[in-house]
PDB file of C-alpha atoms in Angstrom:
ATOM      1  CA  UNK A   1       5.834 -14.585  -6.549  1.00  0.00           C
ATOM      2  CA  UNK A   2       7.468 -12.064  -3.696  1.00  0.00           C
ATOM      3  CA  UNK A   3       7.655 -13.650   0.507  1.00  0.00           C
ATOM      4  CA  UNK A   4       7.995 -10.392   2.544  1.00  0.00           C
ATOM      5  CA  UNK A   5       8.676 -10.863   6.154  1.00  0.00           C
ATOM      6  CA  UNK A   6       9.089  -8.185   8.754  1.00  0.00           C
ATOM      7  CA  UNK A   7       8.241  -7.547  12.458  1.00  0.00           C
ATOM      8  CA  UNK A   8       4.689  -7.472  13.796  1.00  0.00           C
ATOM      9  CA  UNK A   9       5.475  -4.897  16.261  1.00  0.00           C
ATOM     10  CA  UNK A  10       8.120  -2.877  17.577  1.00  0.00           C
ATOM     11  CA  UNK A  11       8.389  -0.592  20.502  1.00  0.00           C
ATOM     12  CA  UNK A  12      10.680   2.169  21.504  1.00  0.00           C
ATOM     13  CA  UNK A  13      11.681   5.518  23.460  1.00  0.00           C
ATOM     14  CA  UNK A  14      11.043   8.840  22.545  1.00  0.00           C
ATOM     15  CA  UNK A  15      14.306  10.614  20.698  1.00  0.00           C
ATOM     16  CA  UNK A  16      16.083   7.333  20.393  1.00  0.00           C
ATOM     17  CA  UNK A  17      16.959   5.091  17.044  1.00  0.00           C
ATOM     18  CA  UNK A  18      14.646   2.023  15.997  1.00  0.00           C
ATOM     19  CA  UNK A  19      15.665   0.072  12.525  1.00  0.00           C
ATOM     20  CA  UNK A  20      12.810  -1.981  11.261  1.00  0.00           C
ATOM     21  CA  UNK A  21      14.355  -4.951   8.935  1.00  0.00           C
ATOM     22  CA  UNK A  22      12.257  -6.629   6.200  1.00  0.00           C
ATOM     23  CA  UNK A  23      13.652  -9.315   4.206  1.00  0.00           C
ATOM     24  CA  UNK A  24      12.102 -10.432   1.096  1.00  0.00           C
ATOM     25  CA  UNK A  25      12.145 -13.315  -1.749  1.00  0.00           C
ATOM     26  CA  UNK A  26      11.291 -12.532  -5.611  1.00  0.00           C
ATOM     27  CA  UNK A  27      11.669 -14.111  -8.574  1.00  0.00           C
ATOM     28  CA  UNK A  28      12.794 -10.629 -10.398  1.00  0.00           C
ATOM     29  CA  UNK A  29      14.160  -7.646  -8.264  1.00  0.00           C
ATOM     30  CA  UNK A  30      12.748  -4.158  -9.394  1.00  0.00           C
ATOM     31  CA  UNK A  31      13.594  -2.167  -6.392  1.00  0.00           C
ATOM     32  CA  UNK A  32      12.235  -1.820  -2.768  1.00  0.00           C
ATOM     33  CA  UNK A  33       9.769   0.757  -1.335  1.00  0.00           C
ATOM     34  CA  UNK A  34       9.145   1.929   2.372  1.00  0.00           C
ATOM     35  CA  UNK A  35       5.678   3.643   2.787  1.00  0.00           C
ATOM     36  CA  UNK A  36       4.640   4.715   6.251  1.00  0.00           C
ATOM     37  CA  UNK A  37       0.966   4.582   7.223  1.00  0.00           C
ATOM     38  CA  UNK A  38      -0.923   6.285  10.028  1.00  0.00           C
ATOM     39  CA  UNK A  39      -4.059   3.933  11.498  1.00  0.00           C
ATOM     40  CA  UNK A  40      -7.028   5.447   9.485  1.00  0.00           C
ATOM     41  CA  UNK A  41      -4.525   6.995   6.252  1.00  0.00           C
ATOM     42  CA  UNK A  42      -3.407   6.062   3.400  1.00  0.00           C
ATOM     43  CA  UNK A  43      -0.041   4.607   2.973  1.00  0.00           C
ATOM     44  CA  UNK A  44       2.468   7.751   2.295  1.00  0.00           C
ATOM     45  CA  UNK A  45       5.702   6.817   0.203  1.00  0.00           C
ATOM     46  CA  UNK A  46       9.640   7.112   2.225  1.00  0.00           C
ATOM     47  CA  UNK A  47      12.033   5.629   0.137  1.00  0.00           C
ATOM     48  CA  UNK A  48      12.428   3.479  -2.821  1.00  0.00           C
ATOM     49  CA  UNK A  49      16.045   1.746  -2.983  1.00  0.00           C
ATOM     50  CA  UNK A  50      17.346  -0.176  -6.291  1.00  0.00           C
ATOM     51  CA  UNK A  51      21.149  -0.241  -5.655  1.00  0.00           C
ATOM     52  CA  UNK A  52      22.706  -1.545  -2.750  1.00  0.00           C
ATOM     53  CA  UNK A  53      23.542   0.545   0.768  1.00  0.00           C
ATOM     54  CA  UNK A  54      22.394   3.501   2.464  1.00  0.00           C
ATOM     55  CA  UNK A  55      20.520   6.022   1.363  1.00  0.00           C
ATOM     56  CA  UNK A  56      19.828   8.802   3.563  1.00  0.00           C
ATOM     57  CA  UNK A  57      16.625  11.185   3.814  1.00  0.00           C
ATOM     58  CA  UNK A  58      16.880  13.423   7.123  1.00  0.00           C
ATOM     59  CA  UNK A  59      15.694  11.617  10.032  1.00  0.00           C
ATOM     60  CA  UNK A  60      15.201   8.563   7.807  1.00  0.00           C
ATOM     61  CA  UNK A  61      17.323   6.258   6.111  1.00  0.00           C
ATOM     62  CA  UNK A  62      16.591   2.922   3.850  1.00  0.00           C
ATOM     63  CA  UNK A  63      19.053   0.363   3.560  1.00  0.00           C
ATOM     64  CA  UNK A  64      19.050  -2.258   1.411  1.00  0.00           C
ATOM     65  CA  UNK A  65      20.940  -5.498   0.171  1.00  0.00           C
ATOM     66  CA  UNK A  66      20.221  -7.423  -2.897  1.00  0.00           C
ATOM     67  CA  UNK A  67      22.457 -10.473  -2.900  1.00  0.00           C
ATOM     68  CA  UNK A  68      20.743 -10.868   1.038  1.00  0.00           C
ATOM     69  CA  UNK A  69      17.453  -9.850   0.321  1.00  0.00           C
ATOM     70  CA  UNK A  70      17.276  -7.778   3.463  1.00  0.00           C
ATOM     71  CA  UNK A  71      16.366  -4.285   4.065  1.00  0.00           C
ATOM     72  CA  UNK A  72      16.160  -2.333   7.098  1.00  0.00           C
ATOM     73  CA  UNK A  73      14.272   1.518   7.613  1.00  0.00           C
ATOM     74  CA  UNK A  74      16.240   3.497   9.672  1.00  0.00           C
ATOM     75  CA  UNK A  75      14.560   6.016  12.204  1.00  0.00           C
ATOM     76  CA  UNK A  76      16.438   8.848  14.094  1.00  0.00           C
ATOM     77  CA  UNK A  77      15.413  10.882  17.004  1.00  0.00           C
ATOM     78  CA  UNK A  78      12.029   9.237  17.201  1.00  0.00           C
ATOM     79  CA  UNK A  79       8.921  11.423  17.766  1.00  0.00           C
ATOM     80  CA  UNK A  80       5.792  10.365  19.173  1.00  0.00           C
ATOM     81  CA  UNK A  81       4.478  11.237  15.494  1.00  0.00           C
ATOM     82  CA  UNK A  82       6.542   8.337  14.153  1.00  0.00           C
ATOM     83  CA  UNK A  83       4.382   6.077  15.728  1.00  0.00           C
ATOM     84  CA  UNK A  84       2.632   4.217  12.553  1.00  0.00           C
ATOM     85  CA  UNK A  85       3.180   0.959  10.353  1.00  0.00           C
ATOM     86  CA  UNK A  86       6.043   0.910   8.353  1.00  0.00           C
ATOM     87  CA  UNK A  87       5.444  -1.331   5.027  1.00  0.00           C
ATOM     88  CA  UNK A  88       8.076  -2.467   3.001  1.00  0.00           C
ATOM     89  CA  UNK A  89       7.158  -3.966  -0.615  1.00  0.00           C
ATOM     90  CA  UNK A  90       8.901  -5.183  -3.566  1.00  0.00           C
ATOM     91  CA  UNK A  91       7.539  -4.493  -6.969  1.00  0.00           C
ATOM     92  CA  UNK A  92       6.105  -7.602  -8.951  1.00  0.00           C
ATOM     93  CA  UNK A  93       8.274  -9.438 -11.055  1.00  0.00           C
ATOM     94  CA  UNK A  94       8.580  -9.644 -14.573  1.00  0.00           C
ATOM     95  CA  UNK A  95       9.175  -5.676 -15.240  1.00  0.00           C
ATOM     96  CA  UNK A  96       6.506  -4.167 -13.163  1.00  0.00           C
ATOM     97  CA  UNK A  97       6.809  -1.902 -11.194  1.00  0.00           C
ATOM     98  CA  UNK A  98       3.277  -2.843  -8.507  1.00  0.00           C
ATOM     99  CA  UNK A  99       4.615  -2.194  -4.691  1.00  0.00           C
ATOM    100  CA  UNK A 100       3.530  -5.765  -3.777  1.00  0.00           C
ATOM    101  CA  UNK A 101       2.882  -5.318   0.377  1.00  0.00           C
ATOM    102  CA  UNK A 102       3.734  -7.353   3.479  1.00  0.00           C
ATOM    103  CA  UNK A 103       1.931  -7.073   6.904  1.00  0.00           C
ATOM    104  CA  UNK A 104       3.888  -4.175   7.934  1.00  0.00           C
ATOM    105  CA  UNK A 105       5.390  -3.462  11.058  1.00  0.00           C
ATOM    106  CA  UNK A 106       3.664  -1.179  13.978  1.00  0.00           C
ATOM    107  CA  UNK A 107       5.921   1.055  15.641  1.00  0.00           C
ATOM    108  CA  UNK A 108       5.085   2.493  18.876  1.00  0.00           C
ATOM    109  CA  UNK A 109       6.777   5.448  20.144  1.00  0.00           C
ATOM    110  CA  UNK A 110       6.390   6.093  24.367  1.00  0.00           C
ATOM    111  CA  UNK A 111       7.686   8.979  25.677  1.00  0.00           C
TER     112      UNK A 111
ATOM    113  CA  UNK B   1      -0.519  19.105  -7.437  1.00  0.00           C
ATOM    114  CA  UNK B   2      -4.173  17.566  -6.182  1.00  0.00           C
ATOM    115  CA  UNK B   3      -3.958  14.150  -4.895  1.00  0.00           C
ATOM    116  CA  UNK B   4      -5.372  11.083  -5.293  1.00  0.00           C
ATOM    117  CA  UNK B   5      -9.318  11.335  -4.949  1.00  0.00           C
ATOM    118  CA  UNK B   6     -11.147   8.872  -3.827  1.00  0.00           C
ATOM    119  CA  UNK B   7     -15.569   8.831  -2.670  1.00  0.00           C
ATOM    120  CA  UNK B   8     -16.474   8.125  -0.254  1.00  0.00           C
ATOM    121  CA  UNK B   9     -14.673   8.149   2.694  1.00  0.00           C
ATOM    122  CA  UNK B  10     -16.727   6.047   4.693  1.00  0.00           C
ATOM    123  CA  UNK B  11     -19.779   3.475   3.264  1.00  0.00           C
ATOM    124  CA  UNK B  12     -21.653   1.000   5.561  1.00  0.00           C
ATOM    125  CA  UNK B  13     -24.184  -1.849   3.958  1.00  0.00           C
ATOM    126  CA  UNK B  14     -25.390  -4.931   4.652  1.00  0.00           C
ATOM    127  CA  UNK B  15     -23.958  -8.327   2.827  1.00  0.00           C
ATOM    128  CA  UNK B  16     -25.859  -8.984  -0.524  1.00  0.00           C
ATOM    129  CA  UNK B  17     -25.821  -5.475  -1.432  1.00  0.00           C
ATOM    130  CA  UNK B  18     -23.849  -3.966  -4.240  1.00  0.00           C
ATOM    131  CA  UNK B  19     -20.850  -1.007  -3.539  1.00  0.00           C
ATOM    132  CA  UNK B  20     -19.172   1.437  -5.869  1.00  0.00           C
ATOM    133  CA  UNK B  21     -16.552   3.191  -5.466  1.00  0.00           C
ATOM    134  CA  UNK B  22     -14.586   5.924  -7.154  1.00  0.00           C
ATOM    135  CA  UNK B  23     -11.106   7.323  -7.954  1.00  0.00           C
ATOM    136  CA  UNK B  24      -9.557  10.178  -9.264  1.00  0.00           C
ATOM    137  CA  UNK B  25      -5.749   9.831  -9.872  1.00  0.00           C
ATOM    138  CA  UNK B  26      -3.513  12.490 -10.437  1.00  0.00           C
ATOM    139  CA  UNK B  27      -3.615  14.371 -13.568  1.00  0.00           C
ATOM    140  CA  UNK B  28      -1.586  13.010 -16.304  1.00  0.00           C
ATOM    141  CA  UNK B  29      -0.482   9.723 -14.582  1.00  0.00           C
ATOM    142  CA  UNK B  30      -1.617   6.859 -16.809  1.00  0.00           C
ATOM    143  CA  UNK B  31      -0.980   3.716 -13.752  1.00  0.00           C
ATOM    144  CA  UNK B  32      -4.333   3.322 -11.598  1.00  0.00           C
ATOM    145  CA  UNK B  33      -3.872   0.100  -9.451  1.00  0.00           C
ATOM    146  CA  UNK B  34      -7.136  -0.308  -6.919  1.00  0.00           C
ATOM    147  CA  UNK B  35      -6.014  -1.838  -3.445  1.00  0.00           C
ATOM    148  CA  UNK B  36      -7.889  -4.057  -0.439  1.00  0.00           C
ATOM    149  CA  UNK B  37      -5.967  -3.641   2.778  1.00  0.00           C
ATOM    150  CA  UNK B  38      -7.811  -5.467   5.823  1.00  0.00           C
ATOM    151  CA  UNK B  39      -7.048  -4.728   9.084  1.00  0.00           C
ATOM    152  CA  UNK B  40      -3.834  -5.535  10.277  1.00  0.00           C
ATOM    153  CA  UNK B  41      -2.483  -6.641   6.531  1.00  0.00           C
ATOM    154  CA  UNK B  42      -0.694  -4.767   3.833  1.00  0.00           C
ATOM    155  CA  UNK B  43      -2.864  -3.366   0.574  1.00  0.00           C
ATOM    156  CA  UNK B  44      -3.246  -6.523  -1.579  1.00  0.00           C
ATOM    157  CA  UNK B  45      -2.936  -5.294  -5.426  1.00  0.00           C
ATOM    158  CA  UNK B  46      -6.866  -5.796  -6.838  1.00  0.00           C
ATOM    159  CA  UNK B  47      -5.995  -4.462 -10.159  1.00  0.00           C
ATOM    160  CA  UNK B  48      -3.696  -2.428 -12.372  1.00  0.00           C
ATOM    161  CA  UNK B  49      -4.904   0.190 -15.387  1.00  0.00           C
ATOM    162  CA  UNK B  50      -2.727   1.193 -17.807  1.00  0.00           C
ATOM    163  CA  UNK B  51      -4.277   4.325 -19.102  1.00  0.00           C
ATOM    164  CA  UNK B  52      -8.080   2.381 -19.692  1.00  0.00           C
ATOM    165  CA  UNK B  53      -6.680  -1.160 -20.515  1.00  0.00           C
ATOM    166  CA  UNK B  54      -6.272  -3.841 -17.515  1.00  0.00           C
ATOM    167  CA  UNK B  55      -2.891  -5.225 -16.822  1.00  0.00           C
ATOM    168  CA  UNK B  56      -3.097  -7.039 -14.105  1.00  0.00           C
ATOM    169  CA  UNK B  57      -6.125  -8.401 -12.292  1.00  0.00           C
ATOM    170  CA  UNK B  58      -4.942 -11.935 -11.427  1.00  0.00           C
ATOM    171  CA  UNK B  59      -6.167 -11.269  -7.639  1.00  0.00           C
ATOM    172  CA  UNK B  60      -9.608  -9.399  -8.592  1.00  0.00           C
ATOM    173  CA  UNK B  61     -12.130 -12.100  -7.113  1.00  0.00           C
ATOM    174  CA  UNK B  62     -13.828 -11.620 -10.428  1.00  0.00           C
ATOM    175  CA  UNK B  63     -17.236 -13.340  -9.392  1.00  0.00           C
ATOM    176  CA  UNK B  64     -18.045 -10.447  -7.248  1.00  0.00           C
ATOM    177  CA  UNK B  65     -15.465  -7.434  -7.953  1.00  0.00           C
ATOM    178  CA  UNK B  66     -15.439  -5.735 -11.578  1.00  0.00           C
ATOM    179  CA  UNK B  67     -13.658  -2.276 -11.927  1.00  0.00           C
ATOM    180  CA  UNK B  68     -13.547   0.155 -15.143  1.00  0.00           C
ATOM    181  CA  UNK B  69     -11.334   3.162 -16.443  1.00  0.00           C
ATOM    182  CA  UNK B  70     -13.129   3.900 -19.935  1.00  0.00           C
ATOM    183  CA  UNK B  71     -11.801   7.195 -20.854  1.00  0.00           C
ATOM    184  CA  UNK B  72      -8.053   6.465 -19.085  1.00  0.00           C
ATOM    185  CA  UNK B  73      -8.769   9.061 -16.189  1.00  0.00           C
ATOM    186  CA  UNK B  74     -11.445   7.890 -13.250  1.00  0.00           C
ATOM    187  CA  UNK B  75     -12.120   4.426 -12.195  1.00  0.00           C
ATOM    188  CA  UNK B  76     -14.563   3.013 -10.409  1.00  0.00           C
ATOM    189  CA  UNK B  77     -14.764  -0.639  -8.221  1.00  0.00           C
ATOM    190  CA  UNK B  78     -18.047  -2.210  -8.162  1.00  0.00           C
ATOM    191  CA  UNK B  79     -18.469  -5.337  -5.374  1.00  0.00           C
ATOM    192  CA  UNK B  80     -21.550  -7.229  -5.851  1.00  0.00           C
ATOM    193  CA  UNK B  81     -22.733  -8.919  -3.505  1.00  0.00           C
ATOM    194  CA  UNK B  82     -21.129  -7.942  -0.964  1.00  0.00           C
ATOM    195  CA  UNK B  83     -19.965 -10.688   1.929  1.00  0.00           C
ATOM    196  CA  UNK B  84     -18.434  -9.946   4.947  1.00  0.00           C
ATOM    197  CA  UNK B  85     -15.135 -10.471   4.210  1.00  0.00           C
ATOM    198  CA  UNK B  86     -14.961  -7.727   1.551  1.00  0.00           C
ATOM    199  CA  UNK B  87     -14.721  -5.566   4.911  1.00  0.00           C
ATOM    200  CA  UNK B  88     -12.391  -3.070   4.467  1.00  0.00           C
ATOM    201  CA  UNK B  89     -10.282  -0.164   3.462  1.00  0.00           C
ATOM    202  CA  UNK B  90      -9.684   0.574  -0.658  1.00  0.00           C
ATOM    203  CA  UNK B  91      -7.116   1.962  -2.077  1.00  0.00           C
ATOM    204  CA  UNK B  92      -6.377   3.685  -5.331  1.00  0.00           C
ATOM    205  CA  UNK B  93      -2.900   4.314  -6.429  1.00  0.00           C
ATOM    206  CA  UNK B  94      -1.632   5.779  -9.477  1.00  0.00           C
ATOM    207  CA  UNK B  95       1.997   6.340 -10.379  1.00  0.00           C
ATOM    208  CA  UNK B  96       4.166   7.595 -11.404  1.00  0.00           C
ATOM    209  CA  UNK B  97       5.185   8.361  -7.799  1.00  0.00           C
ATOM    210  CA  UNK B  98       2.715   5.746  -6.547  1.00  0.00           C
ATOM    211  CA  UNK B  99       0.611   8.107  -4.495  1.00  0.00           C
ATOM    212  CA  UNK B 100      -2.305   6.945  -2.641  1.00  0.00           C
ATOM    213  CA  UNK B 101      -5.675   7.977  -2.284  1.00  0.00           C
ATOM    214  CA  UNK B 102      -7.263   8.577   1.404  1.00  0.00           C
ATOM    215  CA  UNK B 103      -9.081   5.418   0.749  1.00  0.00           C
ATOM    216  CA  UNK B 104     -12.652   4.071   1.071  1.00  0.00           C
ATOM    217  CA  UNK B 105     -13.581   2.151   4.261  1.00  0.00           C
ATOM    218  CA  UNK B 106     -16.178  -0.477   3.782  1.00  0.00           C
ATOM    219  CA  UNK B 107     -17.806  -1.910   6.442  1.00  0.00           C
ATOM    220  CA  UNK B 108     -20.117  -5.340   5.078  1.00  0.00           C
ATOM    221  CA  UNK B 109     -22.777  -6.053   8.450  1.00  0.00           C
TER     222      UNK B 109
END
């Protein structure tokens, strides 16, 4: 089975950098997603990371280590719209590809 | 490129009563995977179509939930009865490009 783990909540300023780590345990890796979700909206896919290191996408980046089993989402010059849970998941083992989900982590953005 | 459609937005009942709900994936993608996120949680995988045959439904609480695909395109989820616990918002996914629908939120009084 998959163990996600990441923060419950997580504050921060305006135009300034927040990384939100998740660290995970499964039995077969097939990747690791990021999916960003507004209160009241569906879950809307960031990043999905199979090899190790960074991978950039503008003010977002998605990290990722395999032999750790850590990730870590990467925000830039936060805006007050950034303020949402951040989900990471792990696929299911044996070869499928299901975004399996943990808690999530709520960012809150203050000016 | 439509999204994922999902009806209805928004249903309210009381517990005992039966729910359906419906989804529309995106044309061509042959994944459908229904989801139960409760408040403060991730989406918990329900069950996973692959085109109209069931591949996973290991956590559909099968004495109460049953869902369908017949002809490989729509879906529908079916609770009944309803308790109070089955409060909350579903989900329909369908890959490739795992893109979600806006969801339906259920509300069990």
């Amino acid at each position: 089975g998959q163990n996600i783990d990441q923060p419950t909540e997580m504050t921060a300023t305006e135009g300034a950098i927040v990384q939100i780590n998740c660290t995970y345990q499964t039995s077969g890796f097939n990747g690791l997603f990021w999916y960003q979700q507004h209160a009241g909206e569906a879950p809307t896919f960031l990043s999905y990371n199979v090899l190790d290191g960074l991978e950039e996408k503008g003010r977002f980046s998605s990290f990722l280590s395999r032999s750790k089993g850590y990730s870590y989402l990467l925000l830039k010059e936060l805006q007050m719209k950034d303020s949402a849970s951040y989900l990471c998941a792990v696929p299911a083992s044996g070869g499928s590809y299901i975004p399996t989900f943990g808690r999530g982590t709520s960012l809150i953005v203050h000016p | 490129e439509a999204g994922v459609a999902q009806s209805p937005r928004y249903k309210i009942i009381e517990k005992r009563q039966s729910v359906a709900f419906w989804c529309n994936p995106i044309s061509g993608h042959a994944t459908l995977y229904w989801y139960q996120q409760i408040l403060g949680q991730g989406p918990k995988l329900l069950i996973q179509f692959q085109n109209n045959g069931v591949v996973d439904d290991s956590q559909l609480p099968k004495d109460r939930f049953s869902a369908e695909r017949l002809k490989g395109v729509d879906s529908t989820l079916k609770i009944q009865p309803a308790k109070l616990e089955d409060s909350a918002v579903y989900l329909c996914a369908s890959s490739p490009a795992e893109a979600f629908g806006a969801g339906t939120r259920l509300s069990v009084l």
